[in-house]
Coordinates of C-alpha atoms and ligand atoms in Angstrom, one line a residue:
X101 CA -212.6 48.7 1.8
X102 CA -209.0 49.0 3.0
X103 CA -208.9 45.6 4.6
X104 CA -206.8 47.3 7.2
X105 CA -208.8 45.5 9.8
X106 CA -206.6 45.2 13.3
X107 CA -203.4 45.3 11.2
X108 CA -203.0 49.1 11.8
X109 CA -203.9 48.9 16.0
X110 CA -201.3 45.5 15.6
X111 CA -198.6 47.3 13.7
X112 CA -198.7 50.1 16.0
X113 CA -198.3 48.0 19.0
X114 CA -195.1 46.2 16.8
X115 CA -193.4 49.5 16.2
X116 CA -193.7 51.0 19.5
X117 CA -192.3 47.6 21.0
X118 CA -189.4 47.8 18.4
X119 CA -189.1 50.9 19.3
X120 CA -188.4 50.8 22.8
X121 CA -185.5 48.7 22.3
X122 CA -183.8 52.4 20.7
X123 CA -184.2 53.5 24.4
X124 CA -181.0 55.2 26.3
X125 CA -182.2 54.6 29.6
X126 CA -181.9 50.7 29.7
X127 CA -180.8 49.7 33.2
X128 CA -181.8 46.2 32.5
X129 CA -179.9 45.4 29.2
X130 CA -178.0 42.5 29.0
X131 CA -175.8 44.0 26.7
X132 CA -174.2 46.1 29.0
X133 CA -172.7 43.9 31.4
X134 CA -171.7 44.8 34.5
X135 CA -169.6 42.0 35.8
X136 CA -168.0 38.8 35.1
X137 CA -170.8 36.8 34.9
X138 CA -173.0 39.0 32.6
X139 CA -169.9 39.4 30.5
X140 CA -169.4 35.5 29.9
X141 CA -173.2 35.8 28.6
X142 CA -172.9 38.5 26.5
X143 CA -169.8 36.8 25.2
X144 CA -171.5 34.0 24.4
X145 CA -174.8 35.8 23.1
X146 CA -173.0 38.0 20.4
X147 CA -171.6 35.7 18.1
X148 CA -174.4 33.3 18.3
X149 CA -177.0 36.2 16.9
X150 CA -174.0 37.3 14.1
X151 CA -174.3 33.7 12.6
X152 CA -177.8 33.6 13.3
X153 CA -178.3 36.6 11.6
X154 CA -175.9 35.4 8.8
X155 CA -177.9 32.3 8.4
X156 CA -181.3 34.7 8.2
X157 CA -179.9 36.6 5.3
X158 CA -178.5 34.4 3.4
X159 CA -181.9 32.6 3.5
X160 CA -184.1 35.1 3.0
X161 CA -181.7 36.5 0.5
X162 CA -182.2 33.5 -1.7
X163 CA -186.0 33.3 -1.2
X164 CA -186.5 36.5 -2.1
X165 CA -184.0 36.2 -5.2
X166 CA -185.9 33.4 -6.6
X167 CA -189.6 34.5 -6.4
X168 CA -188.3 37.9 -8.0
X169 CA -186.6 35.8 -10.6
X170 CA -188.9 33.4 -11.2
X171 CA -191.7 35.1 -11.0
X172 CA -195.1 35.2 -13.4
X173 CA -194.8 37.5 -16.3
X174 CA -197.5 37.3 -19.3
X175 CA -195.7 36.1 -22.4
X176 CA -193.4 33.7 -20.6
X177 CA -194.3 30.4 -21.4
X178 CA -191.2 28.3 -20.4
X179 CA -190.9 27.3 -16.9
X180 CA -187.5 26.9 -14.7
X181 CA -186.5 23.3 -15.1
X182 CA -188.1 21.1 -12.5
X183 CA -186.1 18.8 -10.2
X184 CA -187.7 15.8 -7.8
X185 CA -184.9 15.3 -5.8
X186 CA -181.3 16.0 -5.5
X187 CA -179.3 13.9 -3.1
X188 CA -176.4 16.2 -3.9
X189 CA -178.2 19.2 -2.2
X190 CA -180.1 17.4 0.6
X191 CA -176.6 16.2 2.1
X192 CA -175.1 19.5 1.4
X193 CA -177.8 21.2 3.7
X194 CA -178.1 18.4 6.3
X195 CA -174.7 18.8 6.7
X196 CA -174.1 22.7 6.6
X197 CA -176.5 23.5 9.6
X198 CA -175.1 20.4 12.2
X199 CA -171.3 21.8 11.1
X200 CA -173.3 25.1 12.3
X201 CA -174.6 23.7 15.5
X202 CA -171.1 21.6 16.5
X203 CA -169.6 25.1 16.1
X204 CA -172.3 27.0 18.0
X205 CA -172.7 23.8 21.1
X206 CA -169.1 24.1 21.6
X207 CA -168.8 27.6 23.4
X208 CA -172.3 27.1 24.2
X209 CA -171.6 24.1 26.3
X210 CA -168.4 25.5 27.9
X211 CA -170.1 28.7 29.3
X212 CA -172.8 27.0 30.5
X213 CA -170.5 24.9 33.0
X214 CA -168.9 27.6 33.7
X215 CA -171.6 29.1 34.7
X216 CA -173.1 25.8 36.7
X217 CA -169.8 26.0 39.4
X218 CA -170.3 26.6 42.4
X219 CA -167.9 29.2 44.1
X220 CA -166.6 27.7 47.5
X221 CA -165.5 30.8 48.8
X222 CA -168.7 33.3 48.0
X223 CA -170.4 35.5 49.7
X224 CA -173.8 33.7 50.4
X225 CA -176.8 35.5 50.0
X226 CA -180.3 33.3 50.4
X227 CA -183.2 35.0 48.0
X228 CA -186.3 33.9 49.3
X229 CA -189.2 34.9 46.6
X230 CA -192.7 36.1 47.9
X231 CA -196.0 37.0 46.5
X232 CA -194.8 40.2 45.8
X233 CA -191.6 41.1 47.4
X234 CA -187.8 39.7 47.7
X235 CA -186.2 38.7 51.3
X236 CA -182.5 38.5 51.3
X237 CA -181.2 36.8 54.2
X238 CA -177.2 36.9 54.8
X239 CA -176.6 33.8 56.7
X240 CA -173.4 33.9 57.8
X241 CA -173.9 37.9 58.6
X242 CA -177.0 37.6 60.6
X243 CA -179.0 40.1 58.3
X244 CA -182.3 39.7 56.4
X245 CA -183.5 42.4 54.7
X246 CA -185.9 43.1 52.0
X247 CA -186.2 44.6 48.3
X248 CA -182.4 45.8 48.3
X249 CA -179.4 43.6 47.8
X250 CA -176.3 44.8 49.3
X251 CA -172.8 43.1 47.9
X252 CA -169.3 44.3 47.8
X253 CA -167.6 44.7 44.4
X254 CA -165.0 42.3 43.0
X255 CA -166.3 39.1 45.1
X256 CA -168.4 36.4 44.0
X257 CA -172.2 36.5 45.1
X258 CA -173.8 33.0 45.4
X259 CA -177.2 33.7 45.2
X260 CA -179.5 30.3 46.6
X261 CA -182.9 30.6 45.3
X262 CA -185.8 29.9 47.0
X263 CA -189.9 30.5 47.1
X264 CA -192.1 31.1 49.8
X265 CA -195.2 30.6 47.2
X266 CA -195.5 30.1 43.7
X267 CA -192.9 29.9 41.3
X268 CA -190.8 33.2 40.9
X269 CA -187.8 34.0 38.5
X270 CA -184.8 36.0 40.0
X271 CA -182.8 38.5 37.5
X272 CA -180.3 41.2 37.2
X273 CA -179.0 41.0 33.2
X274 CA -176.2 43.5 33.8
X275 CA -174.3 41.0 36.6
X276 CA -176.2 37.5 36.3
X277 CA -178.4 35.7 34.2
X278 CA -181.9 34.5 35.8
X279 CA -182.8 31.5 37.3
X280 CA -186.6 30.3 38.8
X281 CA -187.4 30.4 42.3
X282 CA -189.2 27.2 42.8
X283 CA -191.4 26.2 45.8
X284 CA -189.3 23.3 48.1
X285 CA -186.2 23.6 46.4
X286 CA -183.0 25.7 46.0
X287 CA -181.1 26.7 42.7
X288 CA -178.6 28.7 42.7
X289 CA -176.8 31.5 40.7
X290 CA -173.2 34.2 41.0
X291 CA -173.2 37.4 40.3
X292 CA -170.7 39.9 40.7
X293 CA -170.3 43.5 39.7
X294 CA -167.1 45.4 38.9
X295 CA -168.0 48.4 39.9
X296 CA -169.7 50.4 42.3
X297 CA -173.9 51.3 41.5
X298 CA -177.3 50.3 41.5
X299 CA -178.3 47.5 39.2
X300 CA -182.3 46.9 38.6
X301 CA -183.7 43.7 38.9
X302 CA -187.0 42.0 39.0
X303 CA -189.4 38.5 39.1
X304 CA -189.4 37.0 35.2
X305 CA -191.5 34.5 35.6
X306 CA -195.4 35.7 36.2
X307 CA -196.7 34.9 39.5
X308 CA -199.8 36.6 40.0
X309 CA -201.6 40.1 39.9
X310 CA -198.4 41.7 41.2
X311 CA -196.0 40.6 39.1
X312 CA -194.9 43.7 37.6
X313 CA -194.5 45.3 40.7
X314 CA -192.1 42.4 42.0
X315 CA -188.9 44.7 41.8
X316 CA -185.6 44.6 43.6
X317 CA -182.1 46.5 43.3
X318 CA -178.8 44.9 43.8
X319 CA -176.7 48.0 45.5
X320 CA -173.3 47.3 44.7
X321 CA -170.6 48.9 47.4
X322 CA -167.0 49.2 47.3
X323 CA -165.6 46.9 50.7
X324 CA -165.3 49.7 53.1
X325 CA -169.0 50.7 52.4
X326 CA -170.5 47.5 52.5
X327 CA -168.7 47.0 55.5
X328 CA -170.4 50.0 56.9
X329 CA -173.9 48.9 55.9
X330 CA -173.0 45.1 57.4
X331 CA -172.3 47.3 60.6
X332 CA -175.7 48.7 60.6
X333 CA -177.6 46.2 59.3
X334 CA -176.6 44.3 63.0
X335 CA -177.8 47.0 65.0
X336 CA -180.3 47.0 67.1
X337 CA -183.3 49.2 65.2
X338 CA -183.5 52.6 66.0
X339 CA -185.0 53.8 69.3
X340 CA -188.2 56.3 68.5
X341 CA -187.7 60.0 68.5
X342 CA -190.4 62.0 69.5
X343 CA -193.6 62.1 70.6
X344 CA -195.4 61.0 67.1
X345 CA -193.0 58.1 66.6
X346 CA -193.5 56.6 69.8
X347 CA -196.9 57.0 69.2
X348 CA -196.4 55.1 66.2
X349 CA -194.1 52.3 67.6
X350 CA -197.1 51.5 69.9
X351 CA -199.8 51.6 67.4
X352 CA -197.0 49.3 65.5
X353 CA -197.4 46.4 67.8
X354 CA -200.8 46.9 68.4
X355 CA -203.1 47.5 64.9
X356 CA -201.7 44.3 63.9
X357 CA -198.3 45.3 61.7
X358 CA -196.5 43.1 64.2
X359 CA -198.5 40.1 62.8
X360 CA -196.6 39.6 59.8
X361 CA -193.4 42.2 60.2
X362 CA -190.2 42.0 62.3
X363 CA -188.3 44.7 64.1
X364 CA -185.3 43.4 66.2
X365 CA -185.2 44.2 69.7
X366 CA -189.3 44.9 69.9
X367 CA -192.2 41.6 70.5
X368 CA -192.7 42.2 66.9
X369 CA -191.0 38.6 65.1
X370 CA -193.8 38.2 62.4
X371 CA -191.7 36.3 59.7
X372 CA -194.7 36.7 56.4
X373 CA -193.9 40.5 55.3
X374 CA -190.5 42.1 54.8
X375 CA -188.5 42.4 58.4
X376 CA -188.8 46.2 58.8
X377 CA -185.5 46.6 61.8
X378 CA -183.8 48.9 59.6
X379 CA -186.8 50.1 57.2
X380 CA -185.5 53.4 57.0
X381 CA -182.0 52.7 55.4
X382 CA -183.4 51.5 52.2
X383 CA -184.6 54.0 49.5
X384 CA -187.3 52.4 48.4
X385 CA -190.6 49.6 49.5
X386 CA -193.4 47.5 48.7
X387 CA -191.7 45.1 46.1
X388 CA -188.8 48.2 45.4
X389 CA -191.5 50.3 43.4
X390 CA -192.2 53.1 45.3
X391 CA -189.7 55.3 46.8
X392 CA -189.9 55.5 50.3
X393 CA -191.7 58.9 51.0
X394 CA -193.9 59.5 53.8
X395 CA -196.3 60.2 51.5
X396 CA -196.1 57.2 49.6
X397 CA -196.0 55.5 52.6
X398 CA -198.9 57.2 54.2
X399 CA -200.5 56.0 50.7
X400 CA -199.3 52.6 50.9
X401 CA -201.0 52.4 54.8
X402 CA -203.9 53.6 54.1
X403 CA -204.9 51.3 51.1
X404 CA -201.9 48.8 49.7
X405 CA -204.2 47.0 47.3
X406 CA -204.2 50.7 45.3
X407 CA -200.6 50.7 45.6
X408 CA -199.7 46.8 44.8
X409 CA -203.1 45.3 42.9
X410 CA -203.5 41.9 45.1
X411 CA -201.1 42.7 47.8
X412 CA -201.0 40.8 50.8
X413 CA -200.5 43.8 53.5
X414 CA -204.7 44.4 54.0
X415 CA -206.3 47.9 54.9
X416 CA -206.2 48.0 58.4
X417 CA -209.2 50.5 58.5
X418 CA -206.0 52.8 60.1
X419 CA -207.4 56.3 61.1
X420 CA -205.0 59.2 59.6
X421 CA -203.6 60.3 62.5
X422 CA -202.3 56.8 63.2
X423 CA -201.1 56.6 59.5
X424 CA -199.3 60.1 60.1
X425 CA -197.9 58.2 63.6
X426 CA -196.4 55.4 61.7
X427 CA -195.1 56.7 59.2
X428 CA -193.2 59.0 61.5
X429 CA -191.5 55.4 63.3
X430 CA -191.1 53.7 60.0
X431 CA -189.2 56.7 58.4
X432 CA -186.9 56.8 61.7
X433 CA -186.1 53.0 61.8
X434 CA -182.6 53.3 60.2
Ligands
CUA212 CU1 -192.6 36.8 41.2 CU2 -193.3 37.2 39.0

């Protein structure tokens, strides 16, 4: 009898968890922050853990000193001196860990106002959080869009926070913190990146089957390139080329897409799935994890519930040459 029990299946599942922190593809670490607002975390975060960490040896240093010293051996009969009580020591550690604290609250305290201001000359970006998808909606741009955040570098990004559902959590660690999405009201958060890229983000807060599949990308563009992509955005949605895309734009307001989808400029205004005008410019669908292939999307039409476990988009019993038809208008709606 080894008495290993579930330790070894436990300790496996401890190591490979500790292990994946040794990773070098980590586009979601916070310790690599990507603009202002990250960095003011991360500022904050690193020399709390280097006095926590102080703290947690010097502790365990001492436990482990005096079980070693004071430990059982056979012909050792006198024991350490016993004490009941020591006023001395008891104030000395009351006081050591609230000097501790006072030192930690007062950086602490300061970031997080900073980090409570609102920005009066932002760029405002409403994040509406659904079962399992983001909508971004640039109100005083006249764009929604889905999945893929758009923002220019260098300028604040006020980020209002809402949920069509249940409660959500809205993240990107390498420009913002997180902060919920809660159902009825808005809370807010600024990001900003300093340069140019593609920063992951996702839901934090479980919300259902899908939550792991509740992805998003905050795109961040120099000025002249988000500029362009404002431009486009405003467009009308592209006009379908060829004889299998029109096909499709018809079976799109027919089959019952046009239910719960949008596309400018066509009867279709359904307002419960992502607004799909400009589909076609963004790399990537269904909660940002798949990339947009026709082949992925062909999958996606044909059963989403394989695709996103509990999503909301049913199986529209579509026939595969009216899959193959829509994909061909979807993948054209630039
Ligand atoms: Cu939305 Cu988790």
């Amino acid at each position: 009898m080894t008495g290993s029990g579930p330790r070894k299946p436990i300790g496996a599942v401890a190591l490979g968890a500790f292990l994946t922190g040794c990773g070098r593809n980590l586009p979601q670490s916070s310790l690599e922050p990507a603009g202002p607002y990250a960095q003011k975390i991360h500022s904050l975060f690193v020399p709390v853990v280097l006095i926590a960490a102080g703290i947690f040896l010097l502790v365990e240093g001492a436990l482990l000193y005096f079980l070693f010293r004071y430990r059982y051996r056979p012909g050792r009969e006198t024991m350490p001196r016993q004490i009941h009580g020591s006023p001395r020591l008891e104030i000395a550690w009351t006081i050591a860990p609230a000097v501790v604290l006072a030192v930690v609250a007062v950086p602490t305290i300061r970031t997080i106002y900073e980090l409570a201001e609102r920005p009066t000359d932002a760029l405002r970006v409403r994040v509406v959080a659904h079962q399992w998808w983001w909508e971004f909606e640039y109100p005083d741009l006249g764009i929604v869009t889905a999945n893929e955040l758009h923002i220019p570098t260098g300028r604040q990004i006020l980020v209002e926070l809402e949920s069509a559902d249940v409660i959500h959590s809205f993240g990107v660690p390498r420009l913002a913190g997180k902060q919920d999405n809660v159902p009825g009201r808005t809370n807010f958060l600024v990001l900003q990146a300093d340069e140019p890229g593609t920063y992951p983000g996702q839901c934090f807060e479980f919300c259902g089957l899908s939550h792991a599949n509740m992805r998003f990308r905050v795109i961040a563009q120099t000025r002249e390139d988000f500029e362009a992509w404002v431009r486009a955005q405003r467009g009308p949605a592209a006009e379908p080329r060829g004889e299998l895309a029109r096909e499709g734009s018809e079976l799109f307001q027919t089959v019952g897409c046009a239910a719960c989808h949008a596309i400018e400029g066509t009867p279709a205004q359904g307002v419960l799935a992502p607004n799909l005008t400009h589909f076609a410019s963004r790399s990537t669908f269904a909660g940002a994890t798949y990339e947009r292939t026709a082949r992925n999307l062909a999958r996606w039409l044909d059963n989403p519930d394989a695709l996103k476990p509990g999503a909301k988009m049913p199986d529209l019993g579509l026939r595969p040459d009216q899959i193959e038809a829509l994909v061909a208008y979807l993948q054209g709606l630039r």
